[in-house]
Short mmCIF file of C-alpha atoms and ligand atoms in Angstrom, two decimals:
data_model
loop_
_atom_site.label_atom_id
_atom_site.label_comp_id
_atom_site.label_asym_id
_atom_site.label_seq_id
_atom_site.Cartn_x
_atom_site.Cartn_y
_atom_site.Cartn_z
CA UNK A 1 -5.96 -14.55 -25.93
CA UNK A 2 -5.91 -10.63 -26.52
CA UNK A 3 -6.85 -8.21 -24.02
CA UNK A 4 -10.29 -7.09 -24.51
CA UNK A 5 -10.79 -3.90 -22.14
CA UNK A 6 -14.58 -4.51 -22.45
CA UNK A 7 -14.14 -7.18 -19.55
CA UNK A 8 -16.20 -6.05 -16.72
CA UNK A 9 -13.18 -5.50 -14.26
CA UNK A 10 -11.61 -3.20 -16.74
CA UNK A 11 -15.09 -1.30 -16.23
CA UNK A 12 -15.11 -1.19 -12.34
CA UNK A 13 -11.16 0.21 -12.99
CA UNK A 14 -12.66 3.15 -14.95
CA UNK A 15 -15.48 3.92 -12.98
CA UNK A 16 -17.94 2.57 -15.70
CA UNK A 17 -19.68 -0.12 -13.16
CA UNK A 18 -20.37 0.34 -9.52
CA UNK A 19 -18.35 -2.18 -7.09
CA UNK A 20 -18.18 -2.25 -3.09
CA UNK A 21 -14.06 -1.41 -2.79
CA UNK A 22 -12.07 -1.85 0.14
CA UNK A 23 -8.45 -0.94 -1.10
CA UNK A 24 -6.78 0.18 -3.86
CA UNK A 25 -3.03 2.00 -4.24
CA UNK A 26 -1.23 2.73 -7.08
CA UNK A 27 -0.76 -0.99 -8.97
CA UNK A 28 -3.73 -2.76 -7.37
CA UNK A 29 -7.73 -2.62 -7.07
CA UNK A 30 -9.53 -4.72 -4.32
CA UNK A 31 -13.25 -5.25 -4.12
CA UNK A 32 -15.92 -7.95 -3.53
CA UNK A 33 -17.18 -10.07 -5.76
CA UNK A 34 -20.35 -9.78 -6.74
CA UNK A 35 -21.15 -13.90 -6.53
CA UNK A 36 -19.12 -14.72 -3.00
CA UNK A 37 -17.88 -18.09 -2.52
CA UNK A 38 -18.23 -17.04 0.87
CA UNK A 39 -19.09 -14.11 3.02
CA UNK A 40 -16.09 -11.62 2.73
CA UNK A 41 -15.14 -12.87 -0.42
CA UNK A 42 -12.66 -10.11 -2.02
CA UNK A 43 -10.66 -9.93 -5.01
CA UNK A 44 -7.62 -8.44 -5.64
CA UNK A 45 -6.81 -7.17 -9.41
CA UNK A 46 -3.70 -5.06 -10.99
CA UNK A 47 -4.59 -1.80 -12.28
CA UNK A 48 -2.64 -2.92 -15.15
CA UNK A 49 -4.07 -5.19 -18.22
CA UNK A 50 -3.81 -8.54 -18.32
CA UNK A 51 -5.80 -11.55 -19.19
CA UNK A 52 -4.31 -14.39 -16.40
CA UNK A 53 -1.28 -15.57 -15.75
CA UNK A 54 0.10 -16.52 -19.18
CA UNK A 55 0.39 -13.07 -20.26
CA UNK A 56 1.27 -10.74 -17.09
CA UNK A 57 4.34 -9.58 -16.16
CA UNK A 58 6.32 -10.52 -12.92
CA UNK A 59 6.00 -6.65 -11.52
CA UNK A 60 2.29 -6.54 -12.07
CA UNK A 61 2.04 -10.02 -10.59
CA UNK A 62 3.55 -9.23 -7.64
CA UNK A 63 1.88 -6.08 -6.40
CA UNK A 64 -0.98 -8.11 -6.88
CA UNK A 65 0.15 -10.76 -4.42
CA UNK A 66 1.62 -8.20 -2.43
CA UNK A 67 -1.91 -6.70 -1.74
CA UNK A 68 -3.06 -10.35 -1.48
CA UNK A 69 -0.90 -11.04 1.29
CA UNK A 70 -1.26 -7.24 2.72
CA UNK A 71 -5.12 -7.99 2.77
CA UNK A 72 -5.84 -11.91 3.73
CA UNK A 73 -4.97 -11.69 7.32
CA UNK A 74 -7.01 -8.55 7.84
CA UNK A 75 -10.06 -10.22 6.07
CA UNK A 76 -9.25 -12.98 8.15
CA UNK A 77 -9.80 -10.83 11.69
CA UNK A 78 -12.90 -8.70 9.84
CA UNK A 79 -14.66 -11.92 8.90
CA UNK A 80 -13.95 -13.65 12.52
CA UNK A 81 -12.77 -17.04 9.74
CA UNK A 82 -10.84 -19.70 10.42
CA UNK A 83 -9.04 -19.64 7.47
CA UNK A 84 -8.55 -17.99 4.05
CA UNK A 85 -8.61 -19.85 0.75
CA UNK A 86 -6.60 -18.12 -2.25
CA UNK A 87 -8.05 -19.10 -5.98
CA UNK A 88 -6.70 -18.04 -9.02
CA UNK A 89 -7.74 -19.57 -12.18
CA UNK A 90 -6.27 -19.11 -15.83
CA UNK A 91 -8.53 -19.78 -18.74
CA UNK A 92 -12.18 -20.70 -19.00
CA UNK A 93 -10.85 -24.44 -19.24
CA UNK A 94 -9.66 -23.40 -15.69
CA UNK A 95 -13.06 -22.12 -14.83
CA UNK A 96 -11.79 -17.84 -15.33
CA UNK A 97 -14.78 -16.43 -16.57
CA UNK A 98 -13.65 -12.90 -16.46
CA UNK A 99 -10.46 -12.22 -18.38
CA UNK A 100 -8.46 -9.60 -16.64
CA UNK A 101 -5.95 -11.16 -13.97
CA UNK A 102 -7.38 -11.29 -10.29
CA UNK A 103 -7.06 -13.34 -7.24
CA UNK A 104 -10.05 -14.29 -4.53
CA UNK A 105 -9.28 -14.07 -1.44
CA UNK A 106 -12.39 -16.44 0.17
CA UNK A 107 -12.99 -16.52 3.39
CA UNK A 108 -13.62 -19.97 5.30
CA UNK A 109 -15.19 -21.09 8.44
CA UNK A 110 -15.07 -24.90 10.03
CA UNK A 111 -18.76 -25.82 9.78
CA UNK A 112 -19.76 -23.36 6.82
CA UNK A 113 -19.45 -25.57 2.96
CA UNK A 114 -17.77 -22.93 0.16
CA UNK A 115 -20.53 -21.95 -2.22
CA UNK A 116 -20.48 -22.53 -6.06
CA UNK A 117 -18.28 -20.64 -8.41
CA UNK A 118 -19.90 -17.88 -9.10
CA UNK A 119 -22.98 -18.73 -8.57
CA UNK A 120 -25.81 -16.08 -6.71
CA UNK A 121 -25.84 -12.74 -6.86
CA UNK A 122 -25.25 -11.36 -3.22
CA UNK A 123 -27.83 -8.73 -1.58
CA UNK A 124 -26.33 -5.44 -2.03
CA UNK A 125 -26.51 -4.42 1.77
CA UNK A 126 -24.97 -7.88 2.68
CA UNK A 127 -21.73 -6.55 0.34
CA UNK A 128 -22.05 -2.76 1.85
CA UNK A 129 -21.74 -4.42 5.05
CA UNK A 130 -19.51 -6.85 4.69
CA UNK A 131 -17.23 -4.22 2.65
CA UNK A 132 -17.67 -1.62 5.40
CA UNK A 133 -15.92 -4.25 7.87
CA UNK A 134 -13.36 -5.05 6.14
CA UNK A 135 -12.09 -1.00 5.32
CA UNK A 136 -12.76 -0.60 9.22
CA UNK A 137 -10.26 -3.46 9.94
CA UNK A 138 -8.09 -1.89 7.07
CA UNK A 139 -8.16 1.31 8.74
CA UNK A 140 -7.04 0.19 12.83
CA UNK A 141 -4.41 -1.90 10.71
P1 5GP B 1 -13.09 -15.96 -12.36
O1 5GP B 1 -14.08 -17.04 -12.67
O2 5GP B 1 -12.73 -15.22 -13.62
O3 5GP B 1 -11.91 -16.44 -11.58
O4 5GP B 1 -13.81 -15.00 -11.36
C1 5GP B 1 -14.51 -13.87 -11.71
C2 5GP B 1 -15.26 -13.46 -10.48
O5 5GP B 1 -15.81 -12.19 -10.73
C3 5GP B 1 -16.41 -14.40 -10.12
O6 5GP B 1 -16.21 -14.90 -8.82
C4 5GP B 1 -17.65 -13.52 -10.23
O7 5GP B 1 -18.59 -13.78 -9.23
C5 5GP B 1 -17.08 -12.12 -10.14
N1 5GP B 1 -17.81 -11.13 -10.90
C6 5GP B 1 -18.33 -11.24 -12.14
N2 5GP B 1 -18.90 -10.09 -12.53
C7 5GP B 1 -18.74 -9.22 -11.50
C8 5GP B 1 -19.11 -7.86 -11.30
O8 5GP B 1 -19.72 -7.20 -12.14
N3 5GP B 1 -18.77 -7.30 -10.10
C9 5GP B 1 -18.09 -7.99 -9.14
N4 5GP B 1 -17.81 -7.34 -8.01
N5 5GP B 1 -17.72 -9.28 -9.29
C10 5GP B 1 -18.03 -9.88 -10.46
#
């Protein structure tokens, strides 16, 4: 598959679609997704393109997973979770229905079930505030 930059991450990248950030530096973009598996529920994209892990190269791949790891244990404490699932999926086979290369990083509790793949759309405020404690945590860290 060919990089289409219509994809709708390529759009939050250029400022064409509105998205509740909480990081970015110079290789990666982080934000939440729009459908949370879970409260907190970020992910973590290269500025670069690429559709999923068949066709991205090893540098891009690793300042995503760089901010991955930077990010989980901070989403971790901002959350108050017990735990942090990582997904990544590669091809709609997979169950990637938006074809530029990202990583969730989904926060889990004990006694809370994961939601569907994306399934609801979240309440904006519920994103503004989960977003807004996640940059504060990002900014004591
Ligand atoms: P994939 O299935 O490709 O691994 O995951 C794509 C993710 O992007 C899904 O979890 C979905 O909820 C999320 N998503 C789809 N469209 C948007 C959007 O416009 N904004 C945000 N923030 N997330 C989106």
């Amino acid at each position: 598959m060919t990089y289409d930059d219509s994809n709708v991450f390529a759009k939050i990248l250029r400022g064409e679609l509105p998205c509740h950030k909480i990081y970015e530096d110079d290789e990666t973009f982080s934000f939440l997704d729009i459908m949370p598996r879970a409260n907190g529920h970020a992910l973590v994209i290269p500025k670069s393109p690429a559709v999923n892990l068949f066709d991205v190269d090893t540098a891009t791949l690793c300042a995503a997973i760089r901010t991955v790891h930077m990010l989980a244990p901070i989403i971790r404490n901002a959350m108050e979770a017990d735990g942090i699932l990582i997904q990544q999926f590669n091809e709609a086979a997979a169950g990637q229905t938006v074809f530029h290369v990202h990583f969730h990083i989904v926060p889990r509790w004990e006694d809370t079930a994961l939601k569907p793949h994306t399934g609801e759309m979240e309440d904006s405020e519920v994103l503004a505030e989960n977003a807004e404690k996640i940059s504060d945590a990002l900014d004591v860290a």
